[in-house]
Amino acid sequence: MDEAMSLVRLRGKDGEKITLRRYGAHVTSFVVKGREALFVSERAAFQPPKAIRGGVPICFPQFSDLGSVPQSHGFARNAKWKLVETHGDRAVLSLKHEDVQEWREAYPHQWEVVLEVSTGKKSGAMDMKVRVTNRGKETMPFTFAFHTYLRVDACCARVENLKGLQYWDNTENRETKVDQENHITPSSEIDRVYLHAPDAIRVVEDSSGRQIIVRKQNLPSVVVWNPWRKKAVALPDMGDLEYRGMICVEPAVVEPIQLKPEESWVAGQSIEVRQFEPGKAPAL
Ligand code: BG6
């Protein structure tokens, strides 16, 4: 196995368990009260240069094709990050432009990205904080996403707090639409970029009495993605029926940040898992 795939394990004070890898600075597991909150495909390739299908891929220096790199979602998820430090419930990883020489032409900037992953301030939570610094002499554009794959029963879960918001529908050439529904429960492919979304999005699974709240900091957009059957079949690293067990809720910035020399940009996401009495979800 590639050494960058070896596991880094974090433990929270209430038994939360986080597993991540240096490859992609990729969180691949977050367990709260014995139950996994993140989806990782059975067919995920844990083999560079492929990105890991599931967990929390880091999309940098671009989300999707929104940048100059000819690879969807940039290259940070395919790179070997350095583990700067790890202490029980917290890990810090970094990636610098000189670590990914092969992308210098496509993204000719000097930069550093630092990611901190920790068991959250709240019980049952995981916090991820990213800092991007421009070390060059030119303004540096980038887009970004935490491409979070949640392990939920897609057919019955509700993604809440997006009603009335404008989104790009990626299934229809980024046509701009307005979400009219009280919540999203996918029943076909869904691939939406909500440009300005509230900072807390909740995914509720009534049957199991579990809710996962994705909170974002300094990231205006949220992407909601489920490939559904046809796209899942076409993905070599996803099982044909696995779309039933996941929904991506991805805090993102899709309108490029223009970072000036020596400036830093900081953003974050927190994933909080809470149980409730089945059928009686509390208000968000
Ligand atoms: C989502 C995009 O963020 O990621 C989708 O909105 C894309 O359009 C999906 O299909 C998965 O991307 P990838 O590169 O990991 O297959």
GROMACS .gro file of C-alpha atoms and ligand atoms in nm:
model
  300
    1MET     CA    1   0.000   0.000   0.000
    2ASP     CA    2   0.116   0.354  -0.073
    3GLU     CA    3   0.241   0.505   0.253
    4ALA     CA    4   0.020   0.815   0.203
    5MET     CA    5  -0.282   0.583   0.234
    6SER     CA    6  -0.195   0.475   0.588
    7LEU     CA    7  -0.449   0.573   0.848
    8VAL     CA    8  -0.439   0.860   1.093
    9ARG     CA    9  -0.690   0.809   1.372
   10LEU     CA   10  -0.843   1.074   1.597
   11ARG     CA   11  -1.059   1.018   1.904
   12GLY     CA   12  -1.306   1.260   2.061
   13LYS     CA   13  -1.400   1.288   2.426
   14ASP     CA   14  -1.740   1.129   2.367
   15GLY     CA   15  -1.601   0.837   2.170
   16GLU     CA   16  -1.617   1.004   1.825
   17LYS     CA   17  -1.370   0.844   1.583
   18ILE     CA   18  -1.223   1.011   1.277
   19THR     CA   19  -1.002   0.833   1.025
   20LEU     CA   20  -0.808   1.020   0.761
   21ARG     CA   21  -0.521   0.973   0.518
   22ARG     CA   22  -0.239   1.194   0.401
   23TYR     CA   23  -0.345   1.117   0.045
   24GLY     CA   24  -0.585   1.402  -0.037
   25ALA     CA   25  -0.590   1.500   0.336
   26HIS     CA   26  -0.893   1.282   0.300
   27VAL     CA   27  -1.127   1.206   0.592
   28THR     CA   28  -1.271   0.861   0.514
   29SER     CA   29  -1.459   0.783   0.833
   30PHE     CA   30  -1.644   0.967   1.107
   31VAL     CA   31  -1.809   0.744   1.363
   32VAL     CA   32  -2.046   0.879   1.628
   33LYS     CA   33  -2.193   0.647   1.890
   34GLY     CA   34  -2.074   0.348   1.690
   35ARG     CA   35  -2.239   0.455   1.364
   36GLU     CA   36  -2.063   0.571   1.048
   37ALA     CA   37  -2.170   0.915   0.920
   38LEU     CA   38  -1.969   0.918   0.596
   39PHE     CA   39  -2.017   0.712   0.282
   40VAL     CA   40  -1.718   0.549   0.112
   41SER     CA   41  -1.779   0.330  -0.190
   42GLU     CA   42  -1.697  -0.040  -0.173
   43ARG     CA   43  -1.526   0.018  -0.506
   44ALA     CA   44  -1.324   0.321  -0.400
   45ALA     CA   45  -0.968   0.300  -0.530
   46PHE     CA   46  -0.721   0.356  -0.251
   47GLN     CA   47  -0.453   0.389  -0.511
   48PRO     CA   48  -0.293   0.713  -0.635
   49PRO     CA   49  -0.349   0.896  -0.862
   50LYS     CA   50  -0.723   0.824  -0.832
   51ALA     CA   51  -0.928   1.023  -0.584
   52ILE     CA   52  -1.104   0.825  -0.312
   53ARG     CA   53  -1.477   0.793  -0.386
   54GLY     CA   54  -1.642   0.900  -0.063
   55GLY     CA   55  -1.553   1.060   0.269
   56VAL     CA   56  -1.456   1.426   0.237
   57PRO     CA   57  -1.251   1.498  -0.077
   58ILE     CA   58  -1.092   1.844  -0.075
   59CYS     CA   59  -1.159   2.024  -0.403
   60PHE     CA   60  -0.880   2.277  -0.463
   61PRO     CA   61  -0.780   2.492  -0.650
   62GLN     CA   62  -1.113   2.444  -0.812
   63PHE     CA   63  -1.454   2.297  -0.772
   64SER     CA   64  -1.573   2.108  -1.084
   65ASP     CA   65  -1.434   2.281  -1.397
   66LEU     CA   66  -1.446   2.628  -1.240
   67GLY     CA   67  -1.078   2.707  -1.282
   68SER     CA   68  -0.780   2.656  -1.510
   69VAL     CA   69  -0.693   2.297  -1.413
   70PRO     CA   70  -0.797   2.039  -1.675
   71GLN     CA   71  -0.908   1.793  -1.406
   72SER     CA   72  -1.245   1.813  -1.237
   73HIS     CA   73  -1.227   1.930  -0.874
   74GLY     CA   74  -0.859   2.029  -0.903
   75PHE     CA   75  -0.568   1.825  -0.775
   76ALA     CA   76  -0.560   1.850  -0.393
   77ARG     CA   77  -0.767   1.533  -0.358
   78ASN     CA   78  -0.507   1.344  -0.564
   79ALA     CA   79  -0.201   1.481  -0.385
   80LYS     CA   80   0.012   1.351  -0.100
   81TRP     CA   81  -0.019   1.604   0.180
   82LYS     CA   82   0.225   1.638   0.469
   83LEU     CA   83   0.108   1.550   0.816
   84VAL     CA   84   0.225   1.853   1.015
   85GLU     CA   85   0.102   1.738   1.355
   86THR     CA   86  -0.146   1.508   1.521
   87HIS     CA   87  -0.255   1.503   1.885
   88GLY     CA   88  -0.529   1.263   1.984
   89ASP     CA   89  -0.831   1.458   1.869
   90ARG     CA   90  -0.672   1.685   1.608
   91ALA     CA   91  -0.458   1.660   1.295
   92VAL     CA   92  -0.302   1.931   1.078
   93LEU     CA   93  -0.199   1.864   0.718
   94SER     CA   94  -0.045   2.086   0.455
   95LEU     CA   95   0.010   2.098   0.083
   96LYS     CA   96   0.231   2.345  -0.106
   97HIS     CA   97   0.272   2.431  -0.470
   98GLU     CA   98   0.613   2.263  -0.483
   99ASP     CA   99   0.451   1.933  -0.375
  100VAL     CA  100   0.248   1.916  -0.698
  101GLN     CA  101   0.497   2.018  -0.966
  102GLU     CA  102   0.301   1.844  -1.240
  103TRP     CA  103   0.026   2.110  -1.213
  104ARG     CA  104   0.251   2.418  -1.228
  105GLU     CA  105   0.162   2.501  -1.585
  106ALA     CA  106  -0.213   2.464  -1.538
  107TYR     CA  107  -0.206   2.655  -1.209
  108PRO     CA  108   0.100   2.882  -1.210
  109HIS     CA  109   0.079   3.013  -0.855
  110GLN     CA  110   0.271   2.979  -0.531
  111TRP     CA  111   0.051   2.877  -0.246
  112GLU     CA  112   0.007   2.679   0.069
  113VAL     CA  113  -0.305   2.505   0.197
  114VAL     CA  114  -0.336   2.395   0.560
  115LEU     CA  115  -0.620   2.174   0.677
  116GLU     CA  116  -0.706   2.113   1.040
  117VAL     CA  117  -0.938   1.825   1.127
  118SER     CA  118  -1.060   1.776   1.482
  119THR     CA  119  -1.339   1.627   1.684
  120GLY     CA  120  -1.571   1.919   1.724
  121LYS     CA  121  -1.631   2.159   2.006
  122LYS     CA  122  -1.976   2.001   2.031
  123SER     CA  123  -2.031   1.637   2.118
  124GLY     CA  124  -2.088   1.422   1.805
  125ALA     CA  125  -1.918   1.671   1.575
  126MET     CA  126  -1.617   1.695   1.347
  127ASP     CA  127  -1.464   2.030   1.253
  128MET     CA  128  -1.259   2.095   0.941
  129LYS     CA  129  -1.085   2.424   0.890
  130VAL     CA  130  -0.889   2.522   0.580
  131ARG     CA  131  -0.645   2.808   0.527
  132VAL     CA  132  -0.521   2.900   0.179
  133THR     CA  133  -0.228   3.143   0.156
  134ASN     CA  134  -0.098   3.310  -0.156
  135ARG     CA  135   0.285   3.300  -0.135
  136GLY     CA  136   0.334   3.444  -0.485
  137LYS     CA  137   0.348   3.793  -0.629
  138GLU     CA  138   0.033   3.774  -0.841
  139THR     CA  139  -0.332   3.762  -0.742
  140MET     CA  140  -0.436   3.399  -0.720
  141PRO     CA  141  -0.788   3.285  -0.820
  142PHE     CA  142  -0.938   2.966  -0.682
  143THR     CA  143  -1.265   2.793  -0.605
  144PHE     CA  144  -1.305   2.531  -0.333
  145ALA     CA  145  -1.533   2.264  -0.185
  146PHE     CA  146  -1.551   2.014   0.098
  147HIS     CA  147  -1.708   1.737  -0.112
  148THR     CA  148  -1.877   1.567   0.184
  149TYR     CA  149  -2.038   1.226   0.119
  150LEU     CA  150  -2.296   1.152   0.391
  151ARG     CA  151  -2.402   0.795   0.457
  152VAL     CA  152  -2.781   0.821   0.455
  153ASP     CA  153  -3.074   0.632   0.317
  154ALA     CA  154  -3.116   0.851   0.006
  155CYS     CA  155  -3.469   0.749  -0.077
  156CYS     CA  156  -3.606   0.853   0.261
  157ALA     CA  157  -3.375   1.123   0.387
  158ARG     CA  158  -3.464   1.492   0.372
  159VAL     CA  159  -3.212   1.762   0.288
  160GLU     CA  160  -3.351   2.074   0.453
  161ASN     CA  161  -3.306   2.450   0.452
  162LEU     CA  162  -3.272   2.518   0.079
  163LYS     CA  163  -3.629   2.616  -0.008
  164GLY     CA  164  -3.671   2.931  -0.216
  165LEU     CA  165  -3.303   2.945  -0.311
  166GLN     CA  166  -3.156   2.981  -0.658
  167TYR     CA  167  -2.941   2.699  -0.787
  168TRP     CA  168  -2.756   2.591  -1.099
  169ASP     CA  169  -2.895   2.264  -1.222
  170ASN     CA  170  -2.590   2.070  -1.341
  171THR     CA  171  -2.814   1.804  -1.491
  172GLU     CA  172  -2.943   2.074  -1.729
  173ASN     CA  173  -2.629   2.263  -1.834
  174ARG     CA  174  -2.621   2.480  -1.523
  175GLU     CA  175  -2.960   2.631  -1.594
  176THR     CA  176  -3.055   2.864  -1.305
  177LYS     CA  177  -3.367   2.750  -1.117
  178VAL     CA  178  -3.536   2.817  -0.786
  179ASP     CA  179  -3.592   2.539  -0.535
  180GLN     CA  180  -3.967   2.524  -0.465
  181GLU     CA  181  -3.964   2.217  -0.243
  182ASN     CA  182  -3.973   2.212   0.136
  183HIS     CA  183  -3.685   1.967   0.128
  184ILE     CA  184  -3.494   1.743  -0.113
  185THR     CA  185  -3.546   1.369  -0.117
  186PRO     CA  186  -3.377   1.246  -0.434
  187SER     CA  187  -3.573   1.022  -0.668
  188SER     CA  188  -3.348   1.072  -0.971
  189GLU     CA  189  -3.007   1.223  -1.041
  190ILE     CA  190  -2.958   1.544  -0.849
  191ASP     CA  191  -2.666   1.780  -0.907
  192ARG     CA  192  -2.731   2.133  -0.784
  193VAL     CA  193  -2.515   2.426  -0.686
  194TYR     CA  194  -2.700   2.657  -0.447
  195LEU     CA  195  -2.505   2.978  -0.486
  196HIS     CA  196  -2.599   3.149  -0.160
  197ALA     CA  197  -2.713   2.899   0.096
  198PRO     CA  198  -2.769   2.927   0.472
  199ASP     CA  199  -2.481   2.818   0.694
  200ALA     CA  200  -2.664   2.514   0.833
  201ILE     CA  201  -2.804   2.241   0.609
  202ARG     CA  202  -2.969   1.947   0.777
  203VAL     CA  203  -3.013   1.592   0.651
  204VAL     CA  204  -3.281   1.408   0.846
  205GLU     CA  205  -3.333   1.032   0.845
  206ASP     CA  206  -3.664   0.990   1.022
  207SER     CA  207  -3.664   0.610   1.016
  208SER     CA  208  -3.342   0.583   1.214
  209GLY     CA  209  -3.393   0.899   1.420
  210ARG     CA  210  -3.069   1.055   1.305
  211GLN     CA  211  -2.991   1.398   1.174
  212ILE     CA  212  -2.665   1.525   1.032
  213ILE     CA  213  -2.615   1.901   1.032
  214VAL     CA  214  -2.356   2.036   0.792
  215ARG     CA  215  -2.247   2.381   0.904
  216LYS     CA  216  -2.026   2.596   0.686
  217GLN     CA  217  -1.809   2.895   0.757
  218ASN     CA  218  -1.709   3.151   0.494
  219LEU     CA  219  -1.837   2.928   0.214
  220PRO     CA  220  -2.139   3.085   0.042
  221SER     CA  221  -2.253   2.787  -0.168
  222VAL     CA  222  -2.373   2.434  -0.113
  223VAL     CA  223  -2.373   2.156  -0.371
  224VAL     CA  224  -2.617   1.867  -0.339
  225TRP     CA  225  -2.528   1.560  -0.544
  226ASN     CA  226  -2.660   1.209  -0.588
  227PRO     CA  227  -2.569   1.037  -0.917
  228TRP     CA  228  -2.867   0.801  -0.907
  229ARG     CA  229  -2.853   0.475  -1.096
  230LYS     CA  230  -2.740   0.557  -1.450
  231LYS     CA  231  -2.448   0.779  -1.344
  232ALA     CA  232  -2.351   0.540  -1.064
  233VAL     CA  233  -2.332   0.252  -1.312
  234ALA     CA  234  -2.105   0.467  -1.530
  235LEU     CA  235  -1.867   0.542  -1.242
  236PRO     CA  236  -1.601   0.270  -1.224
  237ASP     CA  237  -1.539   0.336  -0.855
  238MET     CA  238  -1.899   0.321  -0.736
  239GLY     CA  239  -2.125   0.017  -0.699
  240ASP     CA  240  -2.435   0.017  -0.920
  241LEU     CA  241  -2.676   0.047  -0.627
  242GLU     CA  242  -2.463   0.240  -0.383
  243TYR     CA  243  -2.631   0.569  -0.479
  244ARG     CA  244  -2.908   0.454  -0.246
  245GLY     CA  245  -2.687   0.496   0.056
  246MET     CA  246  -2.539   0.843   0.010
  247ILE     CA  247  -2.602   1.210  -0.048
  248CYS     CA  248  -2.329   1.467  -0.096
  249VAL     CA  249  -2.377   1.801   0.079
  250GLU     CA  250  -2.077   2.009  -0.020
  251PRO     CA  251  -2.001   2.350   0.130
  252ALA     CA  252  -1.827   2.540  -0.149
  253VAL     CA  253  -1.723   2.866  -0.305
  254VAL     CA  254  -1.784   2.861  -0.679
  255GLU     CA  255  -1.730   3.225  -0.766
  256PRO     CA  256  -1.350   3.256  -0.765
  257ILE     CA  257  -1.178   3.404  -0.462
  258GLN     CA  258  -0.910   3.646  -0.581
  259LEU     CA  259  -0.641   3.614  -0.319
  260LYS     CA  260  -0.380   3.891  -0.311
  261PRO     CA  261  -0.011   3.819  -0.247
  262GLU     CA  262   0.062   3.714   0.112
  263GLU     CA  263  -0.309   3.712   0.198
  264SER     CA  264  -0.484   3.412   0.353
  265TRP     CA  265  -0.839   3.289   0.320
  266VAL     CA  266  -0.997   3.074   0.592
  267ALA     CA  267  -1.312   2.862   0.572
  268GLY     CA  268  -1.458   2.559   0.740
  269GLN     CA  269  -1.725   2.298   0.781
  270SER     CA  270  -1.859   2.113   1.082
  271ILE     CA  271  -2.051   1.789   1.064
  272GLU     CA  272  -2.270   1.726   1.365
  273VAL     CA  273  -2.458   1.401   1.416
  274ARG     CA  274  -2.751   1.387   1.656
  275GLN     CA  275  -3.008   1.123   1.742
  276PHE     CA  276  -3.374   1.193   1.810
  277GLU     CA  277  -3.679   0.983   1.880
  278PRO     CA  278  -3.771   0.830   1.539
  279GLY     CA  279  -4.035   1.039   1.365
  280LYS     CA  280  -3.986   1.338   1.598
  281ALA     CA  281  -3.710   1.545   1.442
  282PRO     CA  282  -3.652   1.862   1.642
  283ALA     CA  283  -3.656   2.202   1.471
  284LEU     CA  284  -3.327   2.297   1.309
  285BG6     C1  285  -2.016   1.694  -0.764
  285BG6     C2  286  -2.050   1.761  -0.894
  285BG6     O1  287  -1.965   1.790  -0.676
  285BG6     O2  288  -1.917   1.594  -0.784
  285BG6     C3  289  -2.093   1.655  -0.995
  285BG6     O3  290  -2.150   1.858  -0.875
  285BG6     C4  291  -1.987   1.547  -1.008
  285BG6     O4  292  -2.118   1.717  -1.121
  285BG6     C5  293  -1.959   1.490  -0.870
  285BG6     O5  294  -2.036   1.446  -1.095
  285BG6     C6  295  -1.853   1.380  -0.867
  285BG6     O6  296  -1.736   1.421  -0.927
  285BG6     P1  297  -1.615   1.324  -0.943
  285BG6     O7  298  -1.510   1.399  -1.020
  285BG6     O8  299  -1.567   1.288  -0.806
  285BG6     O9  300  -1.666   1.202  -1.016
   0.00000   0.00000   0.00000
